[in-house]
Short mmCIF file of C-alpha atoms in Angstrom, two decimals:
data_model
loop_
_atom_site.label_atom_id
_atom_site.label_comp_id
_atom_site.label_asym_id
_atom_site.label_seq_id
_atom_site.Cartn_x
_atom_site.Cartn_y
_atom_site.Cartn_z
CA MET Y 1 -48.16 6.11 -51.83
CA ASN Y 2 -44.72 4.62 -53.06
CA LEU Y 3 -42.43 6.74 -55.23
CA SER Y 4 -40.90 5.63 -58.67
CA ALA Y 5 -37.37 4.34 -58.61
CA GLN Y 6 -36.19 7.78 -60.28
CA ASP Y 7 -37.65 9.72 -57.38
CA HIS Y 8 -36.09 7.43 -54.72
CA GLN Y 9 -32.65 8.08 -56.25
CA THR Y 10 -33.40 11.97 -56.38
CA PHE Y 11 -34.94 12.31 -53.21
CA PHE Y 12 -32.66 9.80 -50.96
CA THR Y 13 -29.22 9.93 -52.43
CA CYS Y 14 -26.22 12.05 -52.95
CA ASP Y 15 -22.79 11.61 -54.47
CA SER Y 16 -21.44 11.33 -50.79
CA ASP Y 17 -23.05 8.49 -50.05
CA HIS Y 18 -19.99 6.45 -49.94
CA LEU Y 19 -18.81 8.11 -46.92
CA ARG Y 20 -21.69 6.26 -45.13
CA PRO Y 21 -21.92 2.58 -45.49
CA ALA Y 22 -25.23 2.01 -44.75
CA ASP Y 23 -26.21 5.17 -47.35
CA ALA Y 24 -23.90 3.18 -49.93
CA ILE Y 25 -26.04 -0.08 -49.33
CA MET Y 26 -29.38 1.71 -49.74
CA GLN Y 27 -28.05 3.84 -52.90
CA LYS Y 28 -27.80 0.25 -54.25
CA ALA Y 29 -31.22 -0.81 -52.67
CA TRP Y 30 -33.03 1.96 -54.46
CA ARG Y 31 -31.96 0.80 -57.90
CA GLU Y 32 -32.94 -2.89 -57.17
CA ARG Y 33 -36.07 -4.14 -58.99
CA ASN Y 34 -36.39 -7.04 -56.87
CA PRO Y 35 -38.65 -5.90 -53.80
CA GLN Y 36 -37.31 -8.81 -51.58
CA ALA Y 37 -33.80 -7.85 -52.43
CA ARG Y 38 -34.45 -4.29 -51.44
CA ILE Y 39 -36.23 -5.19 -47.97
CA SER Y 40 -32.65 -7.18 -47.65
CA ALA Y 41 -30.58 -4.57 -48.42
CA ALA Y 42 -32.93 -2.47 -46.08
CA HIS Y 43 -32.15 -4.84 -43.06
CA GLU Y 44 -28.20 -5.25 -44.09
CA ALA Y 45 -28.20 -1.15 -43.71
CA LEU Y 46 -29.93 -1.32 -40.22
CA GLU Y 47 -27.28 -3.82 -38.87
CA LEU Y 48 -24.43 -1.03 -39.76
CA GLU Y 49 -26.35 1.66 -38.36
CA ASP Y 50 -29.81 3.19 -37.66
CA CYS Y 51 -30.56 4.49 -41.45
CA ALA Y 52 -33.22 6.89 -41.73
CA THR Y 53 -33.43 5.91 -45.66
CA ALA Y 54 -33.60 1.81 -44.52
CA TYR Y 55 -36.41 2.80 -42.11
CA ILE Y 56 -38.37 4.46 -45.06
CA LEU Y 57 -38.06 1.57 -47.75
CA LEU Y 58 -39.28 -0.93 -44.86
CA ALA Y 59 -42.14 1.59 -43.83
CA GLU Y 60 -42.99 1.65 -47.41
CA GLU Y 61 -42.82 -1.76 -48.63
CA GLU Y 62 -42.46 -4.39 -45.67
CA ALA Y 63 -44.96 -3.16 -43.32
CA THR Y 64 -48.65 -4.51 -43.92
CA THR Y 65 -50.73 -2.13 -41.74
CA ILE Y 66 -50.50 1.90 -41.23
CA MET Y 67 -49.58 1.24 -37.64
CA GLU Y 68 -46.69 -0.62 -38.32
CA ALA Y 69 -45.60 1.77 -40.96
CA GLU Y 70 -46.01 4.72 -38.59
CA ARG Y 71 -43.66 2.81 -36.32
CA LEU Y 72 -40.92 2.29 -38.83
CA PHE Y 73 -41.41 6.19 -39.37
CA LYS Y 74 -40.91 7.06 -35.85
CA GLN Y 75 -37.75 5.50 -35.66
CA ALA Y 76 -36.41 6.87 -39.11
CA LEU Y 77 -37.45 10.32 -37.87
CA LYS Y 78 -35.23 9.92 -35.04
CA ALA Y 79 -32.35 8.43 -37.16
CA GLY Y 80 -32.89 11.23 -39.82
CA GLU Y 81 -33.05 14.21 -37.20
CA GLY Y 82 -29.51 12.90 -36.02
CA CYS Y 83 -28.27 13.22 -39.73
CA TYR Y 84 -29.88 16.33 -40.45
CA ARG Y 85 -28.12 18.03 -37.45
CA ARG Y 86 -24.97 16.88 -38.09
CA SER Y 87 -24.85 17.68 -41.84
CA GLN Y 88 -26.33 21.21 -41.05
CA GLN Y 89 -23.05 22.11 -39.32
CA LEU Y 90 -21.17 20.93 -42.15
CA GLN Y 91 -23.21 22.14 -44.83
CA HIS Y 92 -20.81 25.37 -45.75
CA HIS Y 93 -17.69 23.38 -45.98
CA GLY Y 94 -18.08 22.47 -49.58
CA THR Y 95 -20.53 21.11 -52.45
CA GLN Y 96 -20.13 17.47 -51.20
CA TYR Y 97 -21.41 18.51 -47.86
CA GLU Y 98 -23.90 20.79 -49.10
CA ALA Y 99 -25.56 17.84 -51.18
CA GLN Y 100 -25.26 15.97 -48.60
CA HIS Y 101 -27.16 18.52 -46.22
CA ARG Y 102 -30.02 18.69 -49.12
CA ARG Y 103 -30.42 14.91 -49.15
CA ASP Y 104 -30.64 14.41 -45.71
CA THR Y 105 -33.18 17.47 -45.72
CA ASN Y 106 -35.60 15.84 -48.37
CA VAL Y 107 -35.49 12.62 -46.14
CA LEU Y 108 -36.77 14.73 -42.98
CA VAL Y 109 -39.25 16.17 -44.96
CA TYR Y 110 -40.49 13.24 -46.47
CA ILE Y 111 -40.64 11.14 -43.06
CA LYS Y 112 -42.64 13.89 -41.06
CA ARG Y 113 -45.09 13.97 -44.10
CA ARG Y 114 -45.55 10.40 -44.19
CA LEU Y 115 -45.98 10.59 -40.17
CA ALA Y 116 -48.45 13.49 -40.80
CA MET Y 117 -50.51 11.11 -43.31
CA CYS Y 118 -50.03 8.02 -41.12
CA SER Y 119 -52.19 10.06 -38.25
CA ARG Y 120 -54.68 11.46 -40.76
CA LYS Y 121 -55.33 8.11 -41.67
CA LEU Y 122 -55.69 6.66 -38.36
CA GLY Y 123 -58.31 9.15 -37.58
CA ARG Y 124 -56.06 11.85 -35.95
CA THR Y 125 -56.81 14.84 -38.03
CA ARG Y 126 -56.02 17.51 -35.63
CA GLU Y 127 -52.22 16.13 -34.84
CA ALA Y 128 -51.73 15.80 -38.73
CA VAL Y 129 -53.04 19.34 -39.04
CA LYS Y 130 -50.31 20.51 -36.69
CA MET Y 131 -47.57 18.55 -38.72
CA MET Y 132 -48.56 19.60 -41.72
CA ARG Y 133 -48.27 23.08 -41.17
CA ASP Y 134 -45.09 22.68 -39.12
CA LEU Y 135 -43.76 21.65 -42.67
CA CYS Y 136 -45.61 24.25 -44.67
CA VAL Y 137 -43.45 26.68 -42.34
CA PHE Y 138 -40.56 24.70 -42.93
CA GLN Y 139 -40.82 24.62 -46.53
CA LEU Y 140 -41.31 28.21 -47.16
CA MET Y 141 -38.09 28.94 -44.79
CA LYS Y 142 -36.19 26.12 -46.87
CA GLU Y 143 -35.19 27.16 -50.93
CA PHE Y 144 -34.87 23.67 -51.92
CA PRO Y 145 -36.71 23.07 -55.10
CA LEU Y 146 -37.57 19.69 -54.21
CA LEU Y 147 -39.59 20.41 -51.21
CA SER Y 148 -42.06 21.60 -53.32
CA MET Y 149 -42.46 18.46 -54.91
CA PHE Y 150 -44.30 16.82 -51.98
CA ASN Y 151 -47.34 19.14 -51.95
CA ILE Y 152 -47.69 19.13 -48.12
CA HIS Y 153 -50.46 22.24 -48.54
CA GLU Y 154 -52.70 19.78 -50.43
CA ASN Y 155 -52.23 17.27 -48.03
CA LEU Y 156 -53.14 20.35 -45.35
CA LEU Y 157 -56.08 21.26 -46.99
CA GLU Y 158 -58.05 17.94 -47.39
CA SER Y 159 -57.52 17.50 -43.62
CA LEU Y 160 -58.81 21.02 -42.75
CA LEU Y 161 -61.71 20.47 -45.00
CA GLU Y 162 -62.06 17.21 -42.94
CA LEU Y 163 -62.46 19.28 -39.51
CA GLN Y 164 -64.51 21.92 -41.54
CA ASN Y 165 -62.22 24.53 -40.58
CA TYR Y 166 -62.83 26.74 -43.58
CA ALA Y 167 -61.39 30.04 -42.14
CA ASP Y 168 -57.98 28.05 -42.00
CA VAL Y 169 -58.57 26.60 -45.72
CA GLN Y 170 -59.06 30.39 -47.06
CA ALA Y 171 -55.80 31.31 -45.33
CA VAL Y 172 -53.70 28.41 -46.84
CA LEU Y 173 -55.23 29.11 -50.29
CA ALA Y 174 -54.38 32.75 -49.75
CA LYS Y 175 -50.55 31.56 -49.76
CA TYR Y 176 -50.41 28.94 -52.44
CA ASP Y 177 -53.29 29.85 -54.87
CA ASP Y 178 -50.62 32.62 -56.18
CA ILE Y 179 -50.87 33.60 -59.70
CA SER Y 180 -46.64 32.63 -59.85
CA LEU Y 181 -47.29 29.21 -57.92
CA PRO Y 182 -47.99 26.00 -59.81
CA LYS Y 183 -51.78 25.04 -59.69
CA SER Y 184 -53.72 21.68 -58.88
CA ALA Y 185 -57.16 20.41 -59.24
CA THR Y 186 -56.54 20.60 -55.28
CA ILE Y 187 -56.18 23.95 -54.99
CA CYS Y 188 -58.68 25.38 -58.15
CA TYR Y 189 -61.91 23.34 -56.88
CA THR Y 190 -61.12 23.93 -53.15
CA ALA Y 191 -61.22 27.86 -54.02
CA ALA Y 192 -64.70 26.77 -56.04
CA LEU Y 193 -66.00 25.29 -52.97
CA LEU Y 194 -65.38 28.12 -50.99
CA LYS Y 195 -66.96 30.38 -52.80
CA ALA Y 196 -69.73 28.12 -53.69
CA ARG Y 197 -70.29 27.48 -50.06
CA ALA Y 198 -71.65 31.51 -49.47
CA VAL Y 199 -73.98 31.08 -52.15
CA SER Y 200 -75.32 27.17 -52.73
CA ASP Y 201 -77.68 26.89 -49.99
CA LYS Y 202 -80.01 29.57 -51.69
CA PHE Y 203 -79.01 29.02 -55.09
CA SER Y 204 -81.96 28.14 -57.75
CA PRO Y 205 -81.46 28.12 -61.44
CA GLU Y 206 -84.84 29.62 -62.35
CA VAL Y 207 -84.42 32.35 -59.97
CA ALA Y 208 -81.35 33.31 -61.19
CA SER Y 209 -82.37 33.42 -64.49
CA ARG Y 210 -84.83 35.63 -63.50
CA ARG Y 211 -83.08 38.20 -61.64
CA GLY Y 212 -79.75 37.39 -62.96
CA LEU Y 213 -76.56 36.43 -60.67
CA SER Y 214 -75.56 38.30 -57.81
CA THR Y 215 -71.95 39.48 -56.91
CA ALA Y 216 -71.49 36.40 -55.06
CA GLU Y 217 -72.71 34.06 -57.19
CA MET Y 218 -70.66 35.57 -60.17
CA ASN Y 219 -67.49 34.79 -58.09
CA ALA Y 220 -68.71 31.33 -57.42
CA VAL Y 221 -69.68 30.46 -61.25
CA GLU Y 222 -66.27 31.84 -62.41
CA ALA Y 223 -64.22 29.77 -59.56
CA ILE Y 224 -66.04 27.15 -61.02
CA HIS Y 225 -65.52 27.92 -64.51
CA ARG Y 226 -61.51 28.26 -63.85
CA ALA Y 227 -61.30 24.89 -61.52
CA VAL Y 228 -63.25 23.18 -64.80
CA GLU Y 229 -61.01 24.88 -67.36
CA PHE Y 230 -57.64 23.66 -65.24
CA ASN Y 231 -59.29 20.26 -65.25
CA PRO Y 232 -62.42 19.38 -66.81
CA HIS Y 233 -62.55 15.49 -65.66
CA VAL Y 234 -63.21 16.40 -62.27
CA PRO Y 235 -66.91 17.20 -62.35
CA LYS Y 236 -68.33 13.83 -63.73
CA TYR Y 237 -66.69 12.46 -60.95
CA LEU Y 238 -67.83 14.83 -58.26
CA LEU Y 239 -71.46 14.56 -59.83
CA GLU Y 240 -71.19 10.65 -59.87
CA MET Y 241 -72.00 10.81 -63.28
CA LYS Y 242 -68.91 8.45 -63.97
CA SER Y 243 -67.82 5.89 -61.26
CA LEU Y 244 -64.48 6.34 -59.19
CA ILE Y 245 -61.94 4.03 -58.77
CA LEU Y 246 -58.97 3.86 -56.31
CA PRO Y 247 -56.57 6.73 -57.13
CA PRO Y 248 -53.35 5.33 -58.83
CA GLU Y 249 -49.89 5.74 -57.33
CA HIS Y 250 -48.94 8.93 -59.57
CA ILE Y 251 -50.85 11.37 -60.94
CA LEU Y 252 -50.81 13.62 -63.57
CA LYS Y 253 -51.62 17.33 -63.25
CA ARG Y 254 -54.84 18.32 -65.51
CA GLY Y 255 -55.06 14.55 -66.14
CA ASP Y 256 -58.03 11.76 -65.72
CA SER Y 257 -55.61 10.54 -63.13
CA GLU Y 258 -55.78 13.73 -60.81
CA ALA Y 259 -59.36 14.07 -61.35
CA ILE Y 260 -59.85 10.60 -59.83
CA ALA Y 261 -57.59 11.29 -56.88
CA TYR Y 262 -59.15 14.38 -56.21
CA ALA Y 263 -62.80 13.26 -56.24
CA PHE Y 264 -61.62 10.14 -54.29
CA PHE Y 265 -60.61 12.20 -51.21
CA HIS Y 266 -63.02 15.25 -51.46
CA LEU Y 267 -66.11 14.04 -52.82
CA GLN Y 268 -67.27 14.06 -48.89
CA HIS Y 269 -66.36 17.60 -48.59
CA TRP Y 270 -68.64 18.74 -51.50
CA LYS Y 271 -71.45 16.75 -50.28
CA ARG Y 272 -71.14 18.24 -46.91
CA VAL Y 273 -71.58 21.64 -48.23
CA GLU Y 274 -75.40 22.25 -49.15
CA GLY Y 275 -75.99 22.91 -52.53
CA ALA Y 276 -72.51 22.98 -53.71
CA LEU Y 277 -72.95 20.11 -56.05
CA ASN Y 278 -76.36 21.60 -57.31
CA LEU Y 279 -74.50 24.78 -58.15
CA LEU Y 280 -71.71 22.67 -60.07
CA HIS Y 281 -74.40 20.89 -62.12
CA CYS Y 282 -75.70 23.92 -63.33
CA THR Y 283 -72.72 26.01 -64.08
CA TRP Y 284 -69.83 23.55 -64.98
CA GLU Y 285 -70.55 22.71 -68.74
CA GLY Y 286 -70.93 26.94 -69.26
CA THR Y 287 -66.87 26.57 -69.42
CA PHE Y 288 -66.66 24.98 -72.43
CA ARG Y 289 -69.02 27.59 -74.13
CA MET Y 290 -66.20 30.24 -72.79
CA ILE Y 291 -63.40 28.67 -74.26
CA PRO Y 292 -64.01 27.75 -78.05
CA TYR Y 293 -60.65 26.05 -78.46
CA PRO Y 294 -59.09 24.74 -75.22
CA LEU Y 295 -56.88 22.93 -76.85
CA GLU Y 296 -55.16 25.71 -78.56
CA LYS Y 297 -55.81 28.85 -76.64
CA GLY Y 298 -56.96 28.58 -72.96
CA HIS Y 299 -58.98 31.60 -71.05
CA LEU Y 300 -57.03 31.61 -67.54
CA PHE Y 301 -54.86 28.74 -68.19
CA TYR Y 302 -52.38 27.80 -70.91
CA PRO Y 303 -53.96 25.27 -73.46
CA TYR Y 304 -54.79 21.85 -72.26
CA PRO Y 305 -51.92 19.31 -73.19
CA ILE Y 306 -53.11 16.54 -75.82
CA CYS Y 307 -50.53 14.36 -74.43
CA THR Y 308 -52.32 13.92 -71.14
CA GLU Y 309 -54.51 11.21 -72.51
CA THR Y 310 -51.72 9.17 -73.56
CA ALA Y 311 -50.01 9.56 -70.29
CA ASP Y 312 -53.40 8.58 -68.37
CA ARG Y 313 -53.47 5.59 -69.98
CA GLU Y 314 -50.25 4.53 -69.07
CA LEU Y 315 -51.09 5.67 -65.34
CA LEU Y 316 -54.72 4.15 -65.15
CA PRO Y 317 -56.15 0.63 -65.51
CA THR Y 318 -57.57 0.64 -68.74
CA VAL Y 319 -59.21 -3.01 -68.17
CA PHE Y 320 -62.12 -1.78 -65.76
CA HIS Y 321 -61.80 1.91 -66.32
CA GLU Y 322 -62.65 4.24 -69.28
CA VAL Y 323 -59.65 6.75 -69.61
CA SER Y 324 -61.82 10.59 -69.88
CA VAL Y 325 -60.65 12.50 -72.32
CA TYR Y 326 -60.82 16.52 -73.17
CA PRO Y 327 -64.61 16.93 -73.42
CA LYS Y 328 -64.68 17.82 -77.30
CA LYS Y 329 -67.25 20.35 -78.02
CA GLU Y 330 -70.55 19.25 -78.98
CA LEU Y 331 -72.70 21.29 -81.76
CA PRO Y 332 -76.54 20.81 -81.32
CA PHE Y 333 -78.25 18.43 -83.94
CA PHE Y 334 -80.50 21.35 -85.11
CA ILE Y 335 -77.48 23.29 -86.00
CA LEU Y 336 -76.11 20.45 -87.72
CA PHE Y 337 -79.01 19.49 -89.46
CA THR Y 338 -79.49 23.02 -90.71
CA ALA Y 339 -76.01 23.38 -92.07
CA GLY Y 340 -76.63 19.88 -94.09
CA LEU Y 341 -79.85 20.98 -95.38
CA CYS Y 342 -78.26 24.48 -96.42
CA SER Y 343 -75.43 22.70 -98.25
CA PHE Y 344 -77.59 19.99 -99.95
CA THR Y 345 -79.99 22.69 -101.41
CA ALA Y 346 -76.88 24.95 -102.71
CA MET Y 347 -75.31 22.09 -104.40
CA LEU Y 348 -78.81 21.15 -105.97
CA ALA Y 349 -79.22 24.64 -107.31
CA LEU Y 350 -75.50 24.95 -108.60
CA LEU Y 351 -75.96 21.77 -110.61
CA THR Y 352 -79.49 22.60 -111.91
CA HIS Y 353 -77.64 25.88 -113.03
CA GLN Y 354 -75.03 24.09 -114.72
CA PHE Y 355 -77.09 20.76 -116.41
CA PRO Y 356 -80.84 21.90 -116.33
CA GLU Y 357 -81.70 19.09 -118.61
CA LEU Y 358 -80.16 16.15 -116.88
CA MET Y 359 -81.18 17.61 -113.69
CA GLY Y 360 -84.73 17.66 -115.12
CA VAL Y 361 -84.47 13.96 -116.11
CA PHE Y 362 -83.00 13.18 -112.68
CA ALA Y 363 -86.01 15.23 -110.81
CA LYS Y 364 -88.63 13.36 -112.35
CA ALA Y 365 -87.17 10.06 -112.12
CA PHE Y 366 -86.80 10.77 -108.45
CA LEU Y 367 -90.34 11.96 -107.96
CA SER Y 368 -91.82 9.09 -109.84
CA THR Y 369 -89.43 6.70 -107.50
CA LEU Y 370 -90.86 8.49 -104.30
CA PHE Y 371 -94.81 8.52 -105.53
CA ALA Y 372 -94.43 4.94 -106.62
CA PRO Y 373 -95.84 3.57 -103.14
CA LEU Y 374 -98.51 5.82 -103.41
CA ASN Y 375 -99.83 5.19 -106.82
CA PHE Y 376 -99.36 1.45 -106.08
CA ILE Y 377 -101.76 2.10 -103.22
CA MET Y 378 -104.38 4.14 -105.22
CA GLU Y 379 -104.49 1.38 -107.75
CA LYS Y 380 -104.94 -1.59 -105.02
CA VAL Y 381 -107.77 0.94 -103.54
CA GLU Y 382 -109.53 1.33 -106.84
CA SER Y 383 -109.35 -2.31 -107.57
CA ILE Y 384 -111.24 -3.30 -104.05
CA LEU Y 385 -114.11 -0.44 -103.93
CA PRO Y 386 -116.73 -0.50 -105.92
CA SER Y 387 -116.72 2.24 -109.14
CA SER Y 388 -119.72 4.14 -107.90
CA LEU Y 389 -118.30 4.39 -104.18
CA TRP Y 390 -114.93 5.33 -105.69
CA HIS Y 391 -116.89 8.32 -107.65
CA GLN Y 392 -118.36 9.40 -104.77
CA LEU Y 393 -115.43 9.72 -102.66
CA THR Y 394 -113.24 11.46 -105.23
CA ARG Y 395 -116.36 13.96 -105.36
CA ILE Y 396 -116.05 14.57 -101.67
#
């Protein structure tokens, strides 16, 4: 998916762009709002030299097929590797060269991730997994904060699930599902899926209610509760209680947009595990009973941000999609009815104590009004039936 204009400038430009003519042109191209002007600028940069970011722009905005985009990304990779090697040798010669090397690193990682995603979309999943693994190792070795924004490990998890390589999925989760690292719906729900996979094929709500939950089932239920607390919008899409749409270009963590993107790509993996959706269906709503005030105080995560609804409305097409909001805790009707009846009775008792004569008048008027239809019917019946028959009925 295309990055925003601000992301383009953050990832692909630096203060030393004026030293390379092609990069100077591309710096202006990323700020250009007209798509055709951006494409023309990229072609102009390529006339001067092999420019990796120019190939990226063309692959993102001019290519019409994945195969065409892959071809352009391969050319970008060749140019990007050359720039990366040159800037690597000069990175310690000053802050200017260090910034240039950081930019070249970002460009190289971005291109490789794009190539991995092209392979994934073209059905070459094993090749994509290998490329993503290499990128994850590179990401752990390099201490550049922007590399973590690419979320390569989430792409890797989805590809491994496609191959049904659950052992490797668990190994990736062990690295990235750490308390100090930022979470996502992919991490939380994949962890829940793996725990559910161990028990879901034999899980039965009736049996569990009689004998109680086993340790493995309890772990699976807790993992589902954790995932639902992080993003409460996902279950309705996985359980097909709400229709899916094509994911938006940008997503917001813990928002409806993230839920749509996760369910769009991972619903097939949940369906593939027998009983996983049944276990999710039976347990996910229990999360809201565990967390009485999720907007004020969370259980495992910080409180659910109220502002996500506003951001999701900007990201999602509200014309044909109803934006999900955090499920409000609804009280059962019986509790509401009982509370209302008790309040009404208490108010009547108080008024009767304070104004006994006035309340007596109101009570007589209310009872007479209440029984007026019955008295009317009785009068009609007396007028229709013979008096002797009516006398016998009253005796009975």
